[in-house]
Coordinates of C-alpha atoms in Angstrom, one line a residue:
X27 CA 65.4 77.3 128.7
X28 CA 63.8 80.8 129.5
X29 CA 65.0 83.9 127.7
X30 CA 64.4 87.5 128.5
X31 CA 64.0 90.8 126.6
X32 CA 64.1 94.6 126.5
X33 CA 61.6 97.0 125.2
X34 CA 62.6 99.5 122.5
X35 CA 60.5 102.4 123.5
X36 CA 61.4 102.5 127.1
X37 CA 63.6 105.5 127.8
X38 CA 65.3 104.9 131.1
X39 CA 68.8 106.4 131.4
X40 CA 71.7 104.3 130.3
X41 CA 74.5 103.6 132.8
X42 CA 77.5 105.9 132.4
X43 CA 79.8 103.7 130.4
X44 CA 83.1 104.8 129.0
X45 CA 83.3 104.0 125.3
X46 CA 86.5 104.2 123.4
X47 CA 86.0 106.4 120.3
X48 CA 88.5 107.0 117.5
X49 CA 88.7 110.3 115.6
X50 CA 86.5 110.2 112.5
X51 CA 88.4 110.1 109.2
X52 CA 88.0 113.3 107.2
X53 CA 87.2 113.3 103.5
X54 CA 90.4 113.5 101.4
X55 CA 88.7 115.1 98.4
X56 CA 85.4 116.4 97.1
X57 CA 84.3 112.9 96.1
X58 CA 83.8 112.0 99.8
X59 CA 81.3 114.9 100.0
X60 CA 78.9 113.2 97.7
X61 CA 75.6 111.6 98.7
X62 CA 76.0 108.3 100.4
X63 CA 73.7 106.2 98.4
X64 CA 73.7 102.7 97.1
X65 CA 75.8 103.7 94.1
X66 CA 78.9 104.0 96.3
X67 CA 80.4 100.6 97.0
X68 CA 81.3 99.9 100.7
X69 CA 85.0 99.3 100.1
X70 CA 86.6 97.2 102.9
X71 CA 83.3 97.4 104.6
X72 CA 83.4 101.2 105.1
X73 CA 82.0 104.3 103.3
X74 CA 82.6 107.6 105.0
X75 CA 80.2 110.6 105.0
X76 CA 81.3 114.1 104.3
X77 CA 81.3 116.1 107.5
X78 CA 84.0 118.9 107.8
X79 CA 84.3 121.3 110.7
X80 CA 85.0 125.0 109.9
X81 CA 87.4 125.2 112.8
X82 CA 91.1 124.9 111.9
X83 CA 91.9 122.8 115.0
X84 CA 91.0 119.6 113.3
X85 CA 88.6 116.9 114.4
X86 CA 86.7 117.3 117.7
X87 CA 85.7 114.9 120.3
X88 CA 88.7 112.6 119.7
X89 CA 90.1 110.1 122.2
X90 CA 92.9 112.5 123.1
X91 CA 90.6 115.4 123.6
X92 CA 88.4 113.3 125.8
X93 CA 91.4 112.1 127.8
X94 CA 92.7 115.6 128.3
X95 CA 89.4 116.7 129.8
X96 CA 89.0 113.7 132.1
X97 CA 90.0 115.7 135.1
X98 CA 87.8 118.0 137.2
X99 CA 87.9 121.7 138.0
X100 CA 87.7 124.9 136.1
X101 CA 90.2 124.0 133.4
X102 CA 88.2 120.9 132.5
X103 CA 85.0 122.8 132.4
X104 CA 86.5 125.5 130.2
X105 CA 88.0 123.0 127.8
X106 CA 84.6 121.2 127.7
X107 CA 82.9 124.5 126.7
X108 CA 85.5 125.3 124.1
X109 CA 85.2 121.9 122.5
X110 CA 81.4 121.9 122.6
X111 CA 81.4 125.4 121.0
X112 CA 83.6 124.0 118.2
X113 CA 81.2 121.2 117.6
X114 CA 78.2 123.4 117.6
X115 CA 79.7 125.8 115.1
X116 CA 80.8 123.1 112.6
X117 CA 78.9 122.7 109.3
X118 CA 78.7 120.0 106.7
X119 CA 79.7 120.4 103.1
X120 CA 76.9 121.1 100.6
X121 CA 75.5 118.0 99.0
X122 CA 74.5 117.6 95.3
X123 CA 71.1 116.2 94.5
X124 CA 70.7 112.6 93.6
X125 CA 70.5 111.9 89.8
X126 CA 68.9 108.5 90.2
X127 CA 66.3 107.5 92.9
X128 CA 66.9 103.8 92.3
X129 CA 70.0 102.4 93.9
X130 CA 70.1 99.0 92.1
X131 CA 68.3 97.5 89.1
X132 CA 64.9 95.9 89.8
X133 CA 63.5 93.2 87.6
X134 CA 59.7 93.0 87.4
X135 CA 58.1 89.7 88.4
X136 CA 57.8 87.2 85.6
X137 CA 55.4 84.3 85.9
X138 CA 58.0 82.0 84.1
X139 CA 60.7 82.9 86.6
X140 CA 61.4 79.5 88.3
X141 CA 64.0 81.1 90.7
X142 CA 61.3 83.2 92.4
X143 CA 60.9 82.4 96.1
X144 CA 57.6 83.5 97.7
X145 CA 58.1 85.6 100.8
X146 CA 56.4 83.1 103.2
X147 CA 58.6 80.4 101.8
X148 CA 61.7 82.5 102.3
X149 CA 60.9 82.8 106.0
X150 CA 60.2 79.1 106.4
X151 CA 62.6 77.5 108.9
X152 CA 64.3 80.8 109.7
X153 CA 64.6 82.6 113.0
X154 CA 64.1 86.3 113.3
X155 CA 65.4 88.7 116.0
X156 CA 63.4 91.9 116.7
X157 CA 64.3 94.9 118.8
X158 CA 61.4 97.1 119.7
X159 CA 59.0 94.1 119.5
X160 CA 56.9 95.4 122.4
X161 CA 56.3 98.8 120.7
X162 CA 53.5 99.9 118.3
X163 CA 55.2 98.7 115.1
X164 CA 57.0 95.8 116.7
X165 CA 53.7 94.2 117.8
X166 CA 52.2 94.4 114.3
X167 CA 55.5 92.9 112.9
X168 CA 55.3 89.9 115.2
X169 CA 51.7 89.3 114.5
X170 CA 52.1 89.5 110.8
X171 CA 55.1 87.2 110.7
X172 CA 53.3 84.6 112.7
X173 CA 50.1 84.8 110.7
X174 CA 51.4 85.1 107.1
X175 CA 54.7 83.1 107.5
X176 CA 53.4 80.0 109.3
X177 CA 56.5 78.0 108.8
X178 CA 58.8 80.6 110.5
X179 CA 61.0 78.9 113.1
X180 CA 61.3 81.3 116.0
X181 CA 60.9 85.0 116.7
X182 CA 63.3 86.3 119.4
X183 CA 62.1 89.5 121.0
X184 CA 64.4 91.8 122.9
X185 CA 62.5 92.7 126.1
X186 CA 63.6 94.7 129.1
X187 CA 62.5 93.7 132.6
X188 CA 60.7 96.6 134.2
X189 CA 58.9 97.4 137.5
X190 CA 60.0 94.0 138.9
X191 CA 58.2 92.2 136.0
X192 CA 60.2 89.5 134.4
X193 CA 60.4 89.3 130.6
X194 CA 58.4 86.1 130.5
X195 CA 55.5 87.9 132.2
X196 CA 55.8 90.9 129.8
X197 CA 55.7 88.5 126.9
X198 CA 52.6 86.8 128.2
X199 CA 51.0 90.3 128.6
X200 CA 52.0 91.2 125.1
X201 CA 50.6 88.0 123.5
X202 CA 47.3 88.4 125.4
X203 CA 46.7 91.8 123.8
X204 CA 43.7 92.2 121.4
X205 CA 46.1 92.3 118.5
X206 CA 46.8 88.6 118.8
X207 CA 43.1 87.5 119.3
X208 CA 42.8 85.8 115.9
X209 CA 46.0 83.9 116.4
X210 CA 45.0 82.8 119.9
X211 CA 41.8 81.4 118.5
X212 CA 42.9 80.0 115.1
X213 CA 46.6 79.2 115.5
X214 CA 47.5 79.1 119.3
X215 CA 50.6 77.0 118.7
X216 CA 52.2 79.8 116.6
X217 CA 52.5 82.0 119.7
X218 CA 54.9 79.5 121.3
X219 CA 57.4 80.5 118.6
X220 CA 57.9 83.9 120.2
X221 CA 60.9 83.7 122.6
X222 CA 61.9 86.6 124.9
X223 CA 65.5 87.6 125.2
X224 CA 66.3 89.6 128.3
X225 CA 68.2 92.8 127.5
X226 CA 68.3 96.6 127.4
X227 CA 69.0 98.7 124.3
X228 CA 70.8 101.3 126.4
X229 CA 73.3 98.8 127.9
X230 CA 76.6 97.5 126.7
X231 CA 76.1 94.5 124.4
X232 CA 72.4 95.3 124.6
X233 CA 72.3 93.8 128.1
X234 CA 72.1 90.3 126.6
X235 CA 73.7 87.5 128.4
X236 CA 76.6 85.6 126.7
X237 CA 74.4 82.5 126.6
X238 CA 71.6 84.3 124.7
X239 CA 74.1 86.1 122.5
X240 CA 75.5 82.7 121.4
X241 CA 71.9 81.5 120.8
X242 CA 71.1 84.4 118.5
X243 CA 74.4 84.2 116.7
X244 CA 73.8 80.5 115.9
X245 CA 70.2 80.7 114.8
X246 CA 69.1 84.2 113.6
X247 CA 69.2 85.0 109.9
X248 CA 66.9 88.1 109.7
X249 CA 67.1 91.1 112.1
X250 CA 64.5 93.9 112.4
X251 CA 65.8 96.9 114.4
X252 CA 62.9 99.1 115.3
X253 CA 63.9 100.0 118.9
X254 CA 64.1 103.8 119.4
X255 CA 62.9 106.6 121.6
X256 CA 60.3 108.4 119.5
X257 CA 59.8 111.2 122.0
X258 CA 60.4 114.5 120.2
X259 CA 61.5 116.3 123.3
X260 CA 63.9 113.6 124.6
X261 CA 67.1 114.7 126.2
X262 CA 70.0 114.5 123.7
X263 CA 72.0 112.1 125.9
X264 CA 69.3 109.6 126.1
X265 CA 68.3 110.0 122.5
X266 CA 71.9 109.3 121.4
X267 CA 72.2 106.4 123.7
X268 CA 69.1 104.7 122.4
X269 CA 68.9 105.7 118.7
X270 CA 72.7 105.7 118.0
X271 CA 74.5 103.6 120.5
X272 CA 71.7 101.0 120.5
X273 CA 72.1 100.7 116.7
X274 CA 75.9 100.4 116.9
X275 CA 75.7 97.7 119.5
X276 CA 73.1 95.8 117.5
X277 CA 75.4 95.9 114.4
X278 CA 78.3 94.6 116.5
X279 CA 76.1 91.6 117.4
X280 CA 75.0 91.1 113.8
X281 CA 78.6 90.9 112.7
X282 CA 78.9 87.7 114.9
X283 CA 75.8 86.1 113.4
X284 CA 76.8 83.1 111.4
X285 CA 74.0 83.1 108.8
X286 CA 72.6 86.7 108.7
X287 CA 70.8 87.3 105.4
X288 CA 69.1 90.6 106.2
X289 CA 69.2 93.5 108.7
X290 CA 66.4 96.0 108.4
X291 CA 66.9 99.2 110.2
X292 CA 63.8 101.4 110.9
X293 CA 64.5 105.1 110.6
X294 CA 62.2 108.0 109.8
X295 CA 61.5 109.9 106.6
X296 CA 61.9 113.1 108.7
X297 CA 65.6 112.4 109.6
X298 CA 66.4 114.7 106.6
X299 CA 63.7 117.2 107.4
X300 CA 66.2 120.0 106.9
X301 CA 65.7 119.6 103.1
X302 CA 62.5 119.7 101.2
X303 CA 63.3 117.0 98.6
X304 CA 64.4 113.8 100.2
X305 CA 65.6 110.9 98.0
X306 CA 66.2 107.3 99.0
X307 CA 69.8 108.0 99.9
X308 CA 71.9 108.6 103.0
X309 CA 72.9 112.2 103.3
X310 CA 76.1 113.3 104.9
X311 CA 75.3 114.3 108.5
X312 CA 76.3 117.6 110.1
X313 CA 78.7 115.9 112.5
X314 CA 80.6 112.7 112.8
X315 CA 78.4 110.3 114.8
X316 CA 81.4 109.1 116.9
X317 CA 82.2 112.6 117.9
X318 CA 78.6 113.2 119.1
X319 CA 78.8 109.9 121.1
X320 CA 82.1 111.1 122.7
X321 CA 80.5 114.4 123.5
X322 CA 77.5 112.9 125.4
X323 CA 79.9 110.6 127.3
X324 CA 82.0 113.2 128.9
X325 CA 80.1 116.5 128.7
X326 CA 77.8 117.4 131.7
X327 CA 74.2 117.0 130.9
X328 CA 73.2 120.5 131.8
X329 CA 75.8 121.9 129.3
X330 CA 74.5 119.3 126.7
X331 CA 71.0 120.7 127.2
X332 CA 72.2 124.2 126.5
X333 CA 74.1 123.1 123.4
X334 CA 71.3 120.9 122.0
X335 CA 69.5 123.7 119.9
X336 CA 72.8 124.6 118.3
X337 CA 73.7 121.0 117.6
X338 CA 70.5 119.9 116.0
X339 CA 70.5 123.0 113.8
X340 CA 67.5 123.2 111.4
X341 CA 66.0 120.0 112.7
X342 CA 63.2 120.4 115.1
X343 CA 64.2 117.9 117.8
X344 CA 66.7 115.3 119.0
X345 CA 64.7 112.4 117.5
X346 CA 65.2 113.5 113.8
X347 CA 68.8 114.6 114.6
X348 CA 69.9 111.3 116.1
X349 CA 68.1 109.2 113.5
X350 CA 70.0 111.0 110.7
X351 CA 73.3 110.3 112.5
X352 CA 72.3 106.7 113.2
X353 CA 71.8 106.1 109.4
X354 CA 75.3 107.3 108.6
X355 CA 76.8 105.3 111.5
X356 CA 75.0 102.2 110.2
X357 CA 76.5 102.7 106.8
X358 CA 79.9 103.1 108.3
X359 CA 79.7 100.2 110.8
X360 CA 77.8 97.7 108.6
X361 CA 80.7 96.6 106.5
X362 CA 79.6 93.8 104.3
X363 CA 76.4 93.0 106.2
X364 CA 73.2 92.8 104.1
X365 CA 71.5 95.9 105.3
X366 CA 68.4 98.0 104.2
X367 CA 66.8 101.0 105.8
X368 CA 63.0 101.6 105.9
X369 CA 62.0 105.2 106.5
X370 CA 58.3 105.6 107.3
X371 CA 56.7 109.1 107.6
X372 CA 54.0 109.6 110.3
X373 CA 52.9 106.1 111.3
X374 CA 49.2 105.9 112.1
X375 CA 46.6 103.2 112.8
X376 CA 46.4 100.0 110.7
X377 CA 44.7 100.0 107.3
X378 CA 43.6 96.3 107.3
X379 CA 45.8 94.1 109.4
X380 CA 45.3 92.5 111.8
X381 CA 42.1 94.5 111.7
X382 CA 41.3 98.0 110.5
X383 CA 41.9 100.9 112.8
X384 CA 44.1 99.2 115.4
X385 CA 46.3 101.6 117.4
X386 CA 47.8 101.4 120.9
X387 CA 49.1 104.9 121.6
X388 CA 48.2 108.6 121.5
X389 CA 51.3 109.7 119.5
X390 CA 51.2 112.1 116.6
X391 CA 47.8 112.8 115.0
X392 CA 46.0 110.2 117.1
X393 CA 46.2 112.3 120.3
X394 CA 45.0 115.4 118.6
X395 CA 42.1 113.7 116.8
X396 CA 41.2 112.1 120.1
X397 CA 41.2 115.5 121.8
X398 CA 39.1 116.9 118.9
X399 CA 36.6 114.0 119.4
X400 CA 36.4 114.9 123.1
X401 CA 35.6 118.5 122.2
X402 CA 38.7 119.8 123.9
X403 CA 40.8 120.8 120.8
X404 CA 39.7 123.5 118.4
X405 CA 42.6 125.3 116.8
X406 CA 46.2 124.8 115.8
X407 CA 48.9 126.2 113.5
X408 CA 48.8 124.2 110.3
X409 CA 49.0 125.0 106.5
X410 CA 45.8 123.3 105.4
X411 CA 46.9 122.9 101.8
X412 CA 50.1 121.0 102.6
X413 CA 50.3 117.3 102.3
X414 CA 49.7 115.3 105.5
X415 CA 52.2 112.5 104.9
X416 CA 50.8 109.6 107.0
X417 CA 51.2 105.9 106.5
X418 CA 49.2 103.1 108.1
X419 CA 51.4 100.8 110.4
X420 CA 50.5 97.6 108.5
X421 CA 51.8 99.2 105.2
X422 CA 55.1 99.9 106.9
X423 CA 55.4 96.3 108.4
X424 CA 54.6 94.7 105.1
X425 CA 57.3 96.8 103.4
X426 CA 59.8 95.8 106.1
X427 CA 59.1 92.1 105.6
X428 CA 59.4 92.4 101.8
X429 CA 62.6 94.5 102.1
X430 CA 64.2 91.8 104.2
X431 CA 63.2 89.2 101.6
X432 CA 64.6 91.3 98.8
X433 CA 67.9 92.0 100.7
X434 CA 68.4 88.3 101.3
X435 CA 67.5 87.0 97.9
X436 CA 69.3 89.6 95.8
X437 CA 72.7 90.0 97.3
X438 CA 74.3 93.4 96.7
X439 CA 77.0 95.7 98.0
X440 CA 74.5 98.5 98.0
X441 CA 72.6 99.7 101.1
X442 CA 69.1 100.2 100.0
X443 CA 66.8 102.8 101.5
X444 CA 63.0 102.7 101.2
X445 CA 61.0 105.9 101.9
X446 CA 57.6 104.5 103.1
X447 CA 55.3 107.5 102.5
X448 CA 52.0 108.4 100.8
X449 CA 52.7 112.0 99.6
X450 CA 53.9 111.0 96.2
X451 CA 51.4 108.2 95.2
X452 CA 48.3 109.0 97.2
X453 CA 48.5 112.4 98.9
X454 CA 46.0 113.8 101.4
X455 CA 46.2 117.4 102.5
X456 CA 45.7 118.5 106.1
X457 CA 42.3 120.2 105.5
X458 CA 40.9 117.0 103.9
X459 CA 42.2 114.9 106.8
X460 CA 40.6 117.2 109.4
X461 CA 37.4 117.3 107.4
X462 CA 37.2 113.4 107.4
X463 CA 38.2 113.3 111.0
X464 CA 35.5 115.9 112.0
X465 CA 32.8 113.9 110.1
X466 CA 33.9 110.6 111.7
X467 CA 34.1 111.8 115.3
X468 CA 30.6 113.3 115.0
X469 CA 29.2 110.1 113.4
X470 CA 31.0 107.8 115.9
X471 CA 31.2 110.0 119.1
X472 CA 33.1 109.1 122.2
X473 CA 31.3 108.5 125.5
X474 CA 31.6 111.5 127.8
X475 CA 32.3 114.0 125.1
X476 CA 32.6 117.5 126.7
X477 CA 31.5 119.6 123.8
X478 CA 30.5 119.4 120.2
X479 CA 33.6 118.8 118.0
X480 CA 34.7 121.8 115.8
X481 CA 38.0 123.2 114.8
X482 CA 40.1 125.4 112.5
X483 CA 43.5 125.2 110.9
X484 CA 45.3 128.6 111.0
X485 CA 48.6 130.2 109.8
X486 CA 48.0 133.4 111.7
X487 CA 49.9 132.9 115.0
X488 CA 48.3 135.8 117.0
X489 CA 44.8 134.7 116.0
X490 CA 45.7 131.1 116.8
X491 CA 47.0 132.2 120.3
X492 CA 43.8 134.2 120.9
X493 CA 41.6 131.2 120.0
X494 CA 43.7 128.9 122.2
X495 CA 43.1 131.1 125.2
X496 CA 39.4 131.6 124.4
X497 CA 38.5 128.1 123.3
X498 CA 41.0 125.9 125.2
X499 CA 42.2 127.4 128.4
X500 CA 39.4 129.7 129.5
X501 CA 36.8 126.8 129.4
X502 CA 39.3 124.5 131.1
X503 CA 39.8 126.9 134.0
X504 CA 36.0 127.4 134.3
X505 CA 35.4 123.6 134.3
X506 CA 38.2 123.0 136.9
X507 CA 36.7 125.8 139.1
X508 CA 33.3 124.1 139.0
X509 CA 35.0 120.8 139.8
X510 CA 36.6 122.3 142.9
X511 CA 33.4 123.8 144.1
X512 CA 31.7 120.4 143.7
X513 CA 34.6 118.7 145.7
X514 CA 35.9 116.8 142.6
X515 CA 39.5 116.6 141.4
X516 CA 40.2 119.2 138.6
X517 CA 41.9 117.7 135.5
X518 CA 40.9 119.8 132.4
X519 CA 43.7 122.3 132.6
X520 CA 46.2 119.5 133.0
X521 CA 44.8 117.9 129.9
X522 CA 45.0 121.1 127.9
X523 CA 48.6 121.6 128.9
X524 CA 49.4 118.1 127.5
X525 CA 47.5 118.9 124.3
X526 CA 49.4 122.1 123.9
X527 CA 52.7 120.2 124.3
X528 CA 51.6 117.7 121.7
X529 CA 50.5 120.4 119.3
X530 CA 53.9 122.1 119.7
X531 CA 55.7 118.9 118.7
X532 CA 53.5 118.4 115.6
X533 CA 53.4 122.0 114.5
X534 CA 56.8 121.8 112.7
X535 CA 55.5 119.0 110.5
X536 CA 52.1 120.6 110.0
X537 CA 53.4 123.9 108.7
X538 CA 56.0 122.5 106.3
X539 CA 55.9 120.2 103.3
X540 CA 58.4 117.6 101.9
X541 CA 58.7 115.5 98.8
X542 CA 59.8 112.1 99.8
X543 CA 60.8 110.1 96.7
X544 CA 59.8 106.5 96.9
X545 CA 61.1 104.9 93.7
X546 CA 62.7 102.0 95.5
X547 CA 59.4 101.2 97.2
X548 CA 57.6 101.3 93.9
X549 CA 60.2 99.2 92.2
X550 CA 60.2 96.6 95.0
X551 CA 56.4 96.3 94.7
X552 CA 56.8 95.2 91.1
X553 CA 59.3 92.4 91.9
X554 CA 56.6 90.7 94.0
X555 CA 54.3 88.0 92.6
X556 CA 50.6 88.9 92.5
X557 CA 50.0 86.5 95.5
X558 CA 52.7 88.2 97.6
X559 CA 51.3 91.6 96.7
X560 CA 47.9 90.4 98.1
X561 CA 49.5 89.0 101.3
X562 CA 52.1 91.7 101.9
X563 CA 50.2 94.9 100.9
X564 CA 52.3 98.1 100.8
X565 CA 50.9 99.8 97.7
X566 CA 49.6 103.1 99.3
X567 CA 47.6 103.9 96.1
X568 CA 44.9 101.5 97.5
X569 CA 44.2 103.7 100.5
X570 CA 40.7 105.2 100.5
X571 CA 41.3 108.1 102.9
X572 CA 37.7 108.8 103.8
X573 CA 37.1 105.2 104.8
X574 CA 40.5 104.9 106.5
X575 CA 40.0 107.9 108.7
X576 CA 36.5 106.6 109.7
X577 CA 38.1 103.3 110.7
X578 CA 40.9 105.2 112.5
X579 CA 38.3 107.0 114.7
X580 CA 36.5 103.7 115.4
X581 CA 39.8 102.2 116.2
X582 CA 41.0 104.6 118.8
X583 CA 37.5 104.7 120.3
X584 CA 37.7 100.9 120.9
X585 CA 41.4 100.3 121.6
X586 CA 42.4 103.4 123.4
X587 CA 39.2 104.6 125.1
X588 CA 37.9 101.0 125.6
X589 CA 34.5 101.9 124.4
X590 CA 32.4 99.2 122.8
X591 CA 30.3 99.7 119.6
X592 CA 27.1 99.0 121.7
X593 CA 27.5 102.4 123.3
X594 CA 27.3 104.3 120.0
X595 CA 23.5 104.9 120.0
X596 CA 23.6 106.6 123.5
X597 CA 26.7 108.6 122.4
X598 CA 25.0 109.8 119.3
X599 CA 22.0 111.1 121.3
X600 CA 24.4 113.0 123.6
X601 CA 26.2 114.4 120.5
X602 CA 22.9 115.7 119.2
X603 CA 22.2 117.5 122.5
X604 CA 25.7 119.0 122.4
X605 CA 25.1 120.2 118.8
X606 CA 22.0 122.1 119.9
X607 CA 23.8 123.5 123.0
X608 CA 26.7 124.5 120.7
X609 CA 24.3 126.4 118.3
X610 CA 22.5 128.0 121.2
X611 CA 25.8 129.1 122.8
X612 CA 26.8 130.8 119.5
X613 CA 23.4 132.5 119.2
X614 CA 23.7 133.8 122.8
X615 CA 27.3 135.0 122.1
X616 CA 26.2 136.9 119.0
X617 CA 23.3 138.6 120.8
X618 CA 25.4 139.5 123.8
X619 CA 28.1 141.0 121.5
X620 CA 25.4 142.9 119.6
X621 CA 23.9 144.2 122.8
X622 CA 27.2 145.3 124.0
X623 CA 28.0 147.2 120.8
X624 CA 24.6 148.9 120.7
X625 CA 25.0 150.1 124.3
X626 CA 28.3 151.7 123.4
X627 CA 27.3 153.3 120.1
X628 CA 24.3 155.6 119.6
X629 CA 24.7 155.6 115.8
X630 CA 24.6 151.8 115.8
X631 CA 21.5 151.9 118.0
X632 CA 19.8 154.3 115.6
X633 CA 20.6 152.1 112.6
X634 CA 19.3 149.1 114.3
X635 CA 16.0 150.9 115.3
X636 CA 15.6 152.1 111.7
X637 CA 16.2 148.6 110.4
X638 CA 13.5 147.1 112.7
X639 CA 11.0 149.9 111.8
X640 CA 11.5 149.3 108.0
X641 CA 11.2 145.5 108.5
X642 CA 7.9 145.9 110.3
X643 CA 6.5 148.2 107.6
X644 CA 7.4 145.7 104.9
X645 CA 5.8 142.9 107.0
X646 CA 2.5 144.8 107.1
X647 CA 2.4 144.8 103.3
X648 CA 2.1 141.0 103.3
X649 CA -1.6 140.3 103.0
X650 CA -1.8 137.2 105.3
X651 CA 0.1 139.1 108.1

C-alpha cells in the first residue's frame, strides 16, 4: 500500500470552499475575560476567550451576515465594507497578568520512582503523525525520532504532491538529504518506518483520502502539528487558510483517532508580540477566530489586503496574528483531547543533532549573516543591547518530543504551553551575536566573497538609510553596470533588494525586546531522568554562544552554499587580500575627503601647511634623522 503526503510550508492557494461558521459566543461576565491558561478547566470540551467588539450591532461575521452578503452588486460590496470596518474597529478586553507561570504541578524525577517510563520506551510500538514533516523543523523531528526512539512503529508524514512529483518521490528525496546520512549508514531499516500520506493542509479534511484517514485514526497515538506558512509578508487569506483552518481540520481528524495520547501544536513565542511580558498562557485574541475565517471566505481579496493592517493591529505581520488566533481556536476546538503547545522563538541552526550547524534555509538571521559573510550587508536598524532570542532547532525538537511524552503520561484537563526560548536562562544580545558572527565569517570565509565583511547596528534611521544607499545600493549598481559592460547578467541589485526585504521583516524583532517566561519548560526538564536529559537535550543553559555561532557559520557554508571544508585555505587567502583592499579603500577615501575639504577652505589649507611645517621642524631635532 502506498501513501502520500503534503508539505507544511508550501503556500499554494486553497480552493475557495464554503465553510459553515457559527457566531462566536460572547463572554457573559468578566470571568470570561481572564487569561486562558491551564488553570481554567475545559468544561464540556470548551473554554471561550474574551473578545468583545465595541460596536453595538453584536457579533460580526455570523452565518446570517455572510448569507445576506452572498449576492453581487453595489449593496453587497457596501455591506462587506461596513462589516469589515466593524471587525477592524473591534478591540479585546484588557487582560490581567498571570499570577502563576506553572499550569500544573510538576514532580521532580526520583530514582526510586518505579512508575517512570523513559521517553524512548514511551514511543516504542507507537505510530506518529507529523504535519510539516518536509520543513526545517519537521525533518529534524523525523530524524530524531528514528535515531533516539528505535522501537517506534511508524511515522506518517503529510506530504503534498507538487510539480508533478508524487509523494513517494518526495519522500525518497527527503530521506536522501544529508540530514539522514548517519541513519542511512548505521540503521537503514529505520527509514522504512516513514510512510507518506498524500494530502494538502489547505484542503478540506487536509486533502487526505478516506482510506488514509481511517489508517491514521486506527494507528496514530501521537500527533505533531508543525505545518504553517512562516512567510512574514504572506497574504491574510492564505495565512488564515494554512495556520488557522489547517489547525482546525487537523483537530477534527484527531477527534476521530481511537488512541490519541498527545497532540503537540507548534506555535511561536511571538504570537503575543503585542505585549512585552509573555507567560505560558493563551491570551484572549483581538477577534473571534471563526469570524476571521468567515471574513476571508466571503470578502474579496483586494479589500482584505486593504484591511489587513487594521486587523493585525500592533502585530507586525499576518504570521504572528494568525498564530495567536490559531492557539485560541485550538483551545476551543480541542475539547478533551490531550493537547500541548510549544512556542519557539527565532529557530536557528542545530546545536548538536544530528550534527552541529545544520540548516536548510535562509530564513531569519541565517540570510542576513550569509549576506554579511558575502560582504553584501553592512548596516541595519537594531538595538544592539536588546536580547536576540534565538533557539537551535534540535533544542525545540527535543522539547516537542518530551512535551508529547509528558502530555500522554500525566493526564490532565489543562492545556500546557511551553515557551521555548533562551532569553531568560541564557541570553545573548544582538551586539554579541553580530560580534561572534563577524569573527566567524572572517575565520571561515565563503568562496567568492565580494568584499571584506564589516557592519554596524544602528538606531538612527536617517543615518542607517544613508549607509544603506552608500554601502549597499551604490556598490550594487556599480557592479551591475560593470557586469553589463562585460556582457554578463547583472544580479547584485536584485540580491540587495531581497536583503532589504529580509531586513524589513526582521527589523521589528531586532528593535524590540520581550520577556518570555519559560517556567513550564524548566519544570519539565526536572521531571526527566538523567539519561533522558542526555538524549533529549533542551536545557538552553548549556549553549556556548561563541562556539555555537562558529558552527552556525560553518553549517550554512556547507549545507546552504555547498562549500566543502577543503576550500577554506584558498578562501582565507582571498579574505586576506580583501582585508588589505578594504583598508586601502578607507585610506584613499580619507585622503580624497581631506583633499576636497582643503580645496574648499583656505583656513584649513593654512592649518595643514602649518602642521606639516612644525612636524618637519620637530623631525630635524631628532639626531639620527
